[in-house]
Each structure stands twice: as structure tokens, then as C-alpha cells.
Short mmCIF file of C-alpha atoms in Angstrom, two decimals:
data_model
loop_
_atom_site.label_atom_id
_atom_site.label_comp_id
_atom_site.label_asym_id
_atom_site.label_seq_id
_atom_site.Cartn_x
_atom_site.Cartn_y
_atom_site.Cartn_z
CA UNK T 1 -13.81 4.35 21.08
CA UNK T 2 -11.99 2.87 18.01
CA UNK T 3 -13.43 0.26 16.45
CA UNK T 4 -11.84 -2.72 15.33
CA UNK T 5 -10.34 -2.83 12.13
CA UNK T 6 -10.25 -6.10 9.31
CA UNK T 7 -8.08 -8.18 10.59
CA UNK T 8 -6.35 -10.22 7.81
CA UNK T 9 -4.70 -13.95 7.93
CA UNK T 10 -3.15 -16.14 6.12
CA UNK T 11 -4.30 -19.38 4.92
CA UNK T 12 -2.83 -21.45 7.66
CA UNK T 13 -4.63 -18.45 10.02
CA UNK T 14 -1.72 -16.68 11.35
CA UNK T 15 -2.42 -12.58 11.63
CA UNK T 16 -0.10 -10.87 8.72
CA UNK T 17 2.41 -8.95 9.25
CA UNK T 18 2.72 -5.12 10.27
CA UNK T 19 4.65 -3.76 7.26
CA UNK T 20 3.74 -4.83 3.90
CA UNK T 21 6.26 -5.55 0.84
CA UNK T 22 5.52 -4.03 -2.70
CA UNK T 23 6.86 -6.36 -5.40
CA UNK T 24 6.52 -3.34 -7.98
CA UNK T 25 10.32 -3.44 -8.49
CA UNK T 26 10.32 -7.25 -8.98
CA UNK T 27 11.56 -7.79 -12.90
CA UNK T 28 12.43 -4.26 -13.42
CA UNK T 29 14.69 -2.16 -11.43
CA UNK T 30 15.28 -5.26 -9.53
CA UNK T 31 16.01 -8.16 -11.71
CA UNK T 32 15.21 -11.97 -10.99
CA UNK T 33 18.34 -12.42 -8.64
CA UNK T 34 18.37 -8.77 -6.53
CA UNK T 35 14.22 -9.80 -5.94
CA UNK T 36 15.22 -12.83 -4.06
CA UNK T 37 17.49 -11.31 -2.31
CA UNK T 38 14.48 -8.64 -0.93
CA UNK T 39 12.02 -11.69 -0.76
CA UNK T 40 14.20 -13.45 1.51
CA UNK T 41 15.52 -10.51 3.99
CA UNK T 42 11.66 -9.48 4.13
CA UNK T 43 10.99 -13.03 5.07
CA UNK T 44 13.94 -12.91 7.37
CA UNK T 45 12.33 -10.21 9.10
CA UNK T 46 8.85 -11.96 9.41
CA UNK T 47 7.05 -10.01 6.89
CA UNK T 48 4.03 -11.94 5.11
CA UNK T 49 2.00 -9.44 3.64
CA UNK T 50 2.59 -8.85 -0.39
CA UNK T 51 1.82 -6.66 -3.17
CA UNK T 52 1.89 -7.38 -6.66
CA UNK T 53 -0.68 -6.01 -9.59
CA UNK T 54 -1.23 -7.32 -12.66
CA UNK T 55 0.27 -4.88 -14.96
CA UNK T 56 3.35 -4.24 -12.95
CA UNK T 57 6.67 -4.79 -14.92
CA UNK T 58 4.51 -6.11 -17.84
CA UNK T 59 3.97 -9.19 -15.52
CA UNK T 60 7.21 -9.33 -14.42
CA UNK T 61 6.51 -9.04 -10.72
CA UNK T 62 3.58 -11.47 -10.57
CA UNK T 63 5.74 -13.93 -12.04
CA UNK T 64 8.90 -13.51 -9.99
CA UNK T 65 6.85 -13.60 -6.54
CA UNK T 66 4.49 -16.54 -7.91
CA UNK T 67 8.15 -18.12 -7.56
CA UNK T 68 9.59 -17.24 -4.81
CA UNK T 69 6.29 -18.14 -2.49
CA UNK T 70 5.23 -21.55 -3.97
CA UNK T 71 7.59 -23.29 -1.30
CA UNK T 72 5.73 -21.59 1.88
CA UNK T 73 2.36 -20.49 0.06
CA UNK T 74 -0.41 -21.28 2.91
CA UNK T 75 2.41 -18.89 5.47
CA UNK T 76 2.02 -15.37 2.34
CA UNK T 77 -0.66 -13.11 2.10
CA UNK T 78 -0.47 -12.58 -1.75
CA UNK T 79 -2.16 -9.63 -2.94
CA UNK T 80 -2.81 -8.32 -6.64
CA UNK T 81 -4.78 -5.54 -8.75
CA UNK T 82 -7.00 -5.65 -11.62
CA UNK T 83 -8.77 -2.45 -13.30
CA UNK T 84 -5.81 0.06 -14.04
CA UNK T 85 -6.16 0.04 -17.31
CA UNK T 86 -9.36 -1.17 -18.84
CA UNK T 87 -11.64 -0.27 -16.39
CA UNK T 88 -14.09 -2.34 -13.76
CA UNK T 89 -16.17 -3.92 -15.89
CA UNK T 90 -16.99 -7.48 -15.46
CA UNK T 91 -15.21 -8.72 -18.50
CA UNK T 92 -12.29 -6.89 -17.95
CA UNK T 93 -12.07 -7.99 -14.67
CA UNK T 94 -12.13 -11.02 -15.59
CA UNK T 95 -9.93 -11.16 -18.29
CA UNK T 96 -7.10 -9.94 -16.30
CA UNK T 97 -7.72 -11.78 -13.14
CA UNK T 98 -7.13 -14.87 -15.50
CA UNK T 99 -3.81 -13.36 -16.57
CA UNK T 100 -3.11 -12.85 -12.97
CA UNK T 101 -3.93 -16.14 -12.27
CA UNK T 102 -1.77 -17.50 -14.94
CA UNK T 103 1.63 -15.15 -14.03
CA UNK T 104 1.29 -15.65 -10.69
CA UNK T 105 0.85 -19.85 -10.99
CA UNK T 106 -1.75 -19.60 -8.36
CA UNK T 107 -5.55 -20.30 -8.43
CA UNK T 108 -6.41 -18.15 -6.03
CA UNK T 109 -4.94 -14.53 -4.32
CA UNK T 110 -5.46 -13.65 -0.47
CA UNK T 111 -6.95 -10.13 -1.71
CA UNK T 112 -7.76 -8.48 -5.29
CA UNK T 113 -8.26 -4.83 -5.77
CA UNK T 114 -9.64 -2.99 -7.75
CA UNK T 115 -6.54 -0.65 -8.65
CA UNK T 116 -8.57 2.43 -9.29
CA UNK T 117 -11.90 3.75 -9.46
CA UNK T 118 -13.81 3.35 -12.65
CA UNK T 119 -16.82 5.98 -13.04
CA UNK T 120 -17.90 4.59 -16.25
CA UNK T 121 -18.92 0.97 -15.34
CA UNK T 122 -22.14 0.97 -12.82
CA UNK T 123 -20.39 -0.38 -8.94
CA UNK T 124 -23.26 -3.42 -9.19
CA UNK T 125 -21.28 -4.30 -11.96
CA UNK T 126 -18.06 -4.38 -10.65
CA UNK T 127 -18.89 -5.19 -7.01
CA UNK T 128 -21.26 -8.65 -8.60
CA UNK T 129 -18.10 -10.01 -10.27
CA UNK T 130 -15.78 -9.13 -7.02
CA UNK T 131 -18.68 -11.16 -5.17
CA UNK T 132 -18.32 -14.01 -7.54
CA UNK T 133 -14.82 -14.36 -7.13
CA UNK T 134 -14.88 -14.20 -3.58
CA UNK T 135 -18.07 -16.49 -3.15
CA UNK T 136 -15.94 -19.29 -5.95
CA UNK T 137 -12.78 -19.46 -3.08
CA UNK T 138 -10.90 -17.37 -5.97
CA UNK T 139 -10.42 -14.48 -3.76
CA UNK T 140 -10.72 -14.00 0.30
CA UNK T 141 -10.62 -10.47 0.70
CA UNK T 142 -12.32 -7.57 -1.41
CA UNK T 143 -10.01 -4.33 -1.84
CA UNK T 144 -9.95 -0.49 -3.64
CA UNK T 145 -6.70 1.05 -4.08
CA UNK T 146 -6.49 4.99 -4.95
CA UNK T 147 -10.58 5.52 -4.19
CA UNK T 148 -11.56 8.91 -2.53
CA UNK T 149 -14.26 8.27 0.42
CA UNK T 150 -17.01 8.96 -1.00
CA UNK T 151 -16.44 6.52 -3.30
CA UNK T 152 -15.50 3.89 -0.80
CA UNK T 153 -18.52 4.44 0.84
CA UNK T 154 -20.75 4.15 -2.37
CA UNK T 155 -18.76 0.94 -3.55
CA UNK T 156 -19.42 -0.46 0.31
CA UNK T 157 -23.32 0.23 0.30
CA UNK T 158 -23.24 -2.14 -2.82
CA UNK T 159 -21.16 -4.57 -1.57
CA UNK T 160 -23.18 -4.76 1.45
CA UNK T 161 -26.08 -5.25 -0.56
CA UNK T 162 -24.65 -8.22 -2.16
CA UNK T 163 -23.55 -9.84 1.45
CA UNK T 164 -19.98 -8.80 1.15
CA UNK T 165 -17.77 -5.88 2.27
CA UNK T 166 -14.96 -4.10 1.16
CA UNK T 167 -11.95 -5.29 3.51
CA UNK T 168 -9.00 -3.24 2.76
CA UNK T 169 -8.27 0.32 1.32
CA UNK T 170 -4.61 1.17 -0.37
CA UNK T 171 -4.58 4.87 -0.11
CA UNK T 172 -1.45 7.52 -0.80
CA UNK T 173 -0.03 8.24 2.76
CA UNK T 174 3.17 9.59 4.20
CA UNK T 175 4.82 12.05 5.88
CA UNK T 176 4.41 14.79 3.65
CA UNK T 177 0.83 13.18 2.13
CA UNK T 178 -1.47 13.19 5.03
CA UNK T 179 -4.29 13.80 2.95
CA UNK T 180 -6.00 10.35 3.64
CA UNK T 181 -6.42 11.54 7.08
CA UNK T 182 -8.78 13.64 6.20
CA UNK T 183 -11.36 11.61 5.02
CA UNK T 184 -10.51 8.08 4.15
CA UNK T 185 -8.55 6.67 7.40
CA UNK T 186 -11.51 7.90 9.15
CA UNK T 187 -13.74 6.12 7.00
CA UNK T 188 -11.72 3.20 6.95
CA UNK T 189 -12.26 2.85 10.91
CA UNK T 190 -15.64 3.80 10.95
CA UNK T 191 -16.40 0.82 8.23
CA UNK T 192 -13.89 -1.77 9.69
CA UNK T 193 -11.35 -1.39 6.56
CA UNK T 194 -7.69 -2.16 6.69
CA UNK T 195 -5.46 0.54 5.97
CA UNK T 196 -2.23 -0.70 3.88
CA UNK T 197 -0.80 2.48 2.07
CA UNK T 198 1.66 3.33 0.13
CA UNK T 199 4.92 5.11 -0.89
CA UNK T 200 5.63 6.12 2.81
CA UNK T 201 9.08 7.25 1.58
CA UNK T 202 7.28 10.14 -0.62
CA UNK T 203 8.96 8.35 -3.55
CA UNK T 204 12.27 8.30 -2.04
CA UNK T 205 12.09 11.67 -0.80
CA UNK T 206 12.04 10.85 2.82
CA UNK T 207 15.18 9.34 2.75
CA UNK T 208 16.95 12.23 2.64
CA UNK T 209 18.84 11.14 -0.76
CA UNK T 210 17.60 14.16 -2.74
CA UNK T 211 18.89 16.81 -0.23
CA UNK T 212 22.31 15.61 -1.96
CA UNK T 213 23.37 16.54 -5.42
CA UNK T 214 23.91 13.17 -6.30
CA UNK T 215 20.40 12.24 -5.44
CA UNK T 216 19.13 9.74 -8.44
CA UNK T 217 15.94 7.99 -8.11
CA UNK T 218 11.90 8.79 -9.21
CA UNK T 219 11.50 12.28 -8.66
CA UNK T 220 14.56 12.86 -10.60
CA UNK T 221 13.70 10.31 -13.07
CA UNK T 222 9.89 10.78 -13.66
CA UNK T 223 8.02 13.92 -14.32
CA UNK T 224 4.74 12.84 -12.75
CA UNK T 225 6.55 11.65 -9.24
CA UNK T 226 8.41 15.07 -9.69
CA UNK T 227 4.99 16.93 -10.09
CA UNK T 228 3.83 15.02 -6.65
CA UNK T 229 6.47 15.39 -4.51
CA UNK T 230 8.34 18.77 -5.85
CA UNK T 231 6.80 21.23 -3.38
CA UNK T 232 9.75 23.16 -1.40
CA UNK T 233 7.81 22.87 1.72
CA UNK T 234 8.13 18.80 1.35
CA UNK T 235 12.01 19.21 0.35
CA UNK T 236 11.94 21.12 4.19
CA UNK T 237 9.98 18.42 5.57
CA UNK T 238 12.49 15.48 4.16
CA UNK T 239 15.29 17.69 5.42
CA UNK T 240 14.29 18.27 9.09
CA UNK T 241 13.67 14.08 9.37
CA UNK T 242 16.78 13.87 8.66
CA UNK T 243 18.46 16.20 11.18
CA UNK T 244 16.14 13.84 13.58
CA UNK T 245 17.41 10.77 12.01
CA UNK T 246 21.27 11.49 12.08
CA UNK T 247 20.74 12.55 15.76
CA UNK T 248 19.01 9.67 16.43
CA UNK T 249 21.60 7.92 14.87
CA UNK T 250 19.29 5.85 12.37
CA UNK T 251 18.20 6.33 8.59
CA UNK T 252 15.66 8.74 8.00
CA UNK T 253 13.81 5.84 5.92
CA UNK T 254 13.14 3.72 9.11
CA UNK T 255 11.55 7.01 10.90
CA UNK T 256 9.37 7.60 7.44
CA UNK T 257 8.14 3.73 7.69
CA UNK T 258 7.80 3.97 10.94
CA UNK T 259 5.83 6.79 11.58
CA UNK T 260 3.36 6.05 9.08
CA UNK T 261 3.03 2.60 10.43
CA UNK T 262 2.18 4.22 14.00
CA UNK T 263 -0.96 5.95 13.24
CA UNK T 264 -3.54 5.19 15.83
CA UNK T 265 -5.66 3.25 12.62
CA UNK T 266 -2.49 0.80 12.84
CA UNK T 267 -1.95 0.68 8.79
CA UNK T 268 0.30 -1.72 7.06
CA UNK T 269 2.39 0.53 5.03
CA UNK T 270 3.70 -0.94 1.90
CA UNK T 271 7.45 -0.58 1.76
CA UNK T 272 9.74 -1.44 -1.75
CA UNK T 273 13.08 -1.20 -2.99
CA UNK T 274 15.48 -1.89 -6.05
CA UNK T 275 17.89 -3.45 -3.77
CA UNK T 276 18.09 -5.60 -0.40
CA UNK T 277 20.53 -2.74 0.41
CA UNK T 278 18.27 0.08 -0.17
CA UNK T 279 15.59 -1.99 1.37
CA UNK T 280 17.27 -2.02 4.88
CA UNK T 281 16.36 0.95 6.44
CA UNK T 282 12.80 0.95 5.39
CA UNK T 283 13.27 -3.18 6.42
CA UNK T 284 14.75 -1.67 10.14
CA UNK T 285 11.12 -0.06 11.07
CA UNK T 286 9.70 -3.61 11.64
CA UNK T 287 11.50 -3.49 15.29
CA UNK T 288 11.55 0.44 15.80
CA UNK T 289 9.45 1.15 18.58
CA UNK T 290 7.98 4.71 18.03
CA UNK T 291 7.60 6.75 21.29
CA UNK T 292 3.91 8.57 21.17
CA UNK T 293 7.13 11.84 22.13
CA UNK T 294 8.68 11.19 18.89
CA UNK T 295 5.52 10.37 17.23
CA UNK T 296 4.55 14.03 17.54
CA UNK T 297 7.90 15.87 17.60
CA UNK T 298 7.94 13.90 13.61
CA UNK T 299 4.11 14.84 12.71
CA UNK T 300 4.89 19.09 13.71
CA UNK T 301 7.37 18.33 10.76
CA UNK T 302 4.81 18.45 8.06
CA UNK T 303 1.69 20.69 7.36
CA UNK T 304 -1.80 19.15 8.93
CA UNK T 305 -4.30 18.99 6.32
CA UNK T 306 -7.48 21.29 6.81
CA UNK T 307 -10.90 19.17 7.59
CA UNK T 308 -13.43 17.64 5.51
CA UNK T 309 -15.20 20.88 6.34
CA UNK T 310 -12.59 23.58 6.24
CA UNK T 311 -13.04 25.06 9.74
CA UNK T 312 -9.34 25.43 10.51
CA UNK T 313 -10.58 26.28 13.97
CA UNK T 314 -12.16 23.00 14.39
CA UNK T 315 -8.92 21.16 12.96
#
């Protein structure tokens, strides 16, 4: 039997919503005006789960949604990150949580990760100041972002130890990065840990924009994305959503979203965009209904990763 998973809220108490929006674009690709314009068609389309960090856009984006949700704050889930540069230590969590604080003109965040894992600075460490925070009203929910399982699991045994819990993991996942279901989505159910991943587009590649020659965007544009995604077995992948896509009719960035939103762990993928026009298809997944027929037909697309134990038989 599955076991029930975090279940977030708001701070008027209403559930949040079942796609997530990434503000990583906010003061950057997208500039102040083009990030309403997203802010308000994700609103439009009832989504009140965001994500910000403190670095991104050299605070950019943590100022520009600060903005946009002081109007409606107790109806957002605002989320943020500390720890990507600097590492988990207590002072350097604090430090930036204050800058947070400070670009985001709030007092308090819904949920603060930890952005990545930090194997220099002892968990009790980290996990004692998360603890704080939470136990001041500064933060509601503990997260990781970009742990492996194992780690997860050792961060959790401290938390636990201090009377807490970590409530939500942001992990890599799409179409043509199923890796987390090795390990970590089973985890996460087993512990009772939200899923919200990200880049469910593969970095744009899912949306079928670099099967043409005109196809601009990261994995064009940035080496590492390029070194992620530039496998020709993904470029195959990208290309046979698409052929499902066009005879569906549809964009093949609302089947990406989609399917990753309709794993049986029900995760809150984290869609983004530099435009409200590039964000509509990925925005169009919020009302797709994905058949368990379709669900499948899209998952044969893509290689299966082996188990935690390699027994390809038992996979």
C-alpha cells in the first residue's frame, strides 16, 4: 500500500497546487514586466506553489516574486534555497537566509532548502539551525534539493532526532531522467516526503524545439546543460513525444509536464519559462488528464533505469 505523502498548505490552509512554478527566469531571461505576465497566467490557472533560491538572478527573482505575492501572500506557497554556494553550515545558513529574507520582503518562507548537499559541515549542524528556524515560525517546512538517498536518509535520522522531519525532496526528474526512480521517489514514499522536481522539459529538450535547426535555448547555449541532456538516445526520446504530441494534436511540453506529474508518488513538478508564451504548453498540463494507456505508451519512450541492485531481471 502507498503511504501517504507530506501534504503541504498554505497559510490560510488550502492544499497547494499540483504543478509548481520556478521563478529562476524572474529578472533574467524574463525581465520585471514578461515575469508578471507568467505570475499572473500561473495564478490564472490556480497554481500556488513557488520556487525561488537565493542566489538566482543575483537576487533578482526573490525580489520580483516578493512583489508580485505581497497582495495575496497567506493564498502562495513561497519557497527558497540556501547552501549552493557556501555550504550548510550554520552561519552560512544564516547569513543568506537573512538576505533571503531581505530580497524577498518577507519574514518568513513556506519551505527552505537546503540547495545541495554539503559533506563538509557535520548534518547536526545543519539540521540544528533548520530546526531553529522552523521552531522560531521563520520557516514551516524543512527541504533538500539535489541529495542522493542515502543522504536523505542520513539527513532524516538527524532531523528526527531533533523532533523534526525533512518534508520535501527537489530531485532531477523527467522523461529522459528517471534516475530518481530508482532510489529517491521510493524513499520519498517510504519516509512521507513530497516530491516537487525539476526541469521536466529536459532543459527544453522535450519540447521538441531542438529537433529543428533553429532550435535556441540551454542546451545550445550552455555547455553543462549540453553535457546533461546531449545523449542521441534522449534526442530519439524528445523526437518520438513529439510524433505523439502532433497526433494528439497538443504540444509535446504539456505531455512532458504531464507525465512527470502522473507518477503514482503524485510529484509537483516545477515548470518555468522566459515567456507567458513559452510558458503555455507546459501551463496546459494543469487540466490534461493523463490516461494510465498513454501513461505507458509515453514511459516505453525512454530507457528504464536498472535497480538499486542491478538485477535487470528483477527490474
Amino acid at each position: 500500500m502507498q503511504k501517504p505523502y507530506t501534504q503541504l498548505t498554505t497559510r490560510n490552509g488550502q492544499s497547494t497546487s499540483r504543478l509548481t512554478f520556478g521563478t529562476m527566469q524572474f529578472g533574467g531571461n524574463a525581465d520585471a514586466s514578461e515575469s508578471y505576465a507568467m505570475y499572473e497566467a500561473v495564478r490564472h490557472a490556480g497554481i500556488t506553489h513557488f520556487d525561488t533560491a537565493m542566489g538566482y538572478t543575483d537576487g533578482r527573482s526573490e525580489k520580483l516574486i516578493g512583489e508580485f505575492i505581497k497582495h495575496e501572500r497567506d493564498n502562495i506557497f513561497l519557497a527558497t534555497k540556501v547552501g549552493y554556494v557556501g555550504g550548510a553550515s550554520r552561519k552560512n545558513i544564516i547569513t543568506q537566509f537573512e538576505i533571503c529574507k531581505r530580497q524577498l520582503q518577507e519574514d518568513a518562507v513556506d519551505l527552505l532548502y537546503m540547495h545541495r548537499f554539503d559533506e563538509d559541515v557535520a548534518l547536526e549542524e545543519t539540521f540544528e539551525t533548520l530546526t531553529e528556524l522552523q521552531s522560531s515560525g521563520a520557516i514551516r517546512y524543512i527541504g533538500v534539493s539535489n541529495y542522493a538517498a542515502w543522504q536523505v536518509m542520513k539527513a532524516q535520522g538527524v532531523a528526527k532526532s531533533l523532533g523534526t522531519k525533512i518534508d520535501v525532496i527537489q530531485p532531477m526528474y523527467s522523461l529522459v531522467k528517471r534516475q530518481a526512480e530508482v532510489e529517491i521517489i521510493p524513499m520519498a514514499q517510504d519516509q512521507d516526503i513530497r516530491l516537487i522536481p525539476y526541469s521536466p522539459l529536459g532543459a527544453g529538450l522535450l519540447t521538441g524545439k531542438y529537433s529543428k535547426s533553429s532550435g535556441i535555448g540551454r542546451l545550445s547555449e550552455d555547455a553543462r546543460y549540453k553535457a546533461r541532456y546531449d545523449q542521441p538516445w534522449m534526442h530519439k526520446t524528445a523526437n518520438d513525444l513529439a510524433e505523439i504530441a502532433a497526433d494528439m494534436g497538443i504540444a509535446s511540453a504539456t505531455l512532458a509536464v504531464a507525465w512527470a506529474a502522473a507518477h503514482p508518488a503524485q510529484p509537483s513538478p516545477i515548470i518555468s519559462a522566459r515567456s507567458a508564451l513559452q510558458l503555455k504548453p507546459s501551463l496546459a498540463a494543469v487540466d490534461f488528464e493523463m490516461t494510465q494507456e498513454l501513461y505507458e505508451q509515453i514511459t516505453a519512450l525512454s530507457k528504464s533505469p536498472a535497480p538499486a541492485t542491478d538485477r535487470l531481471e528483477e527490474g
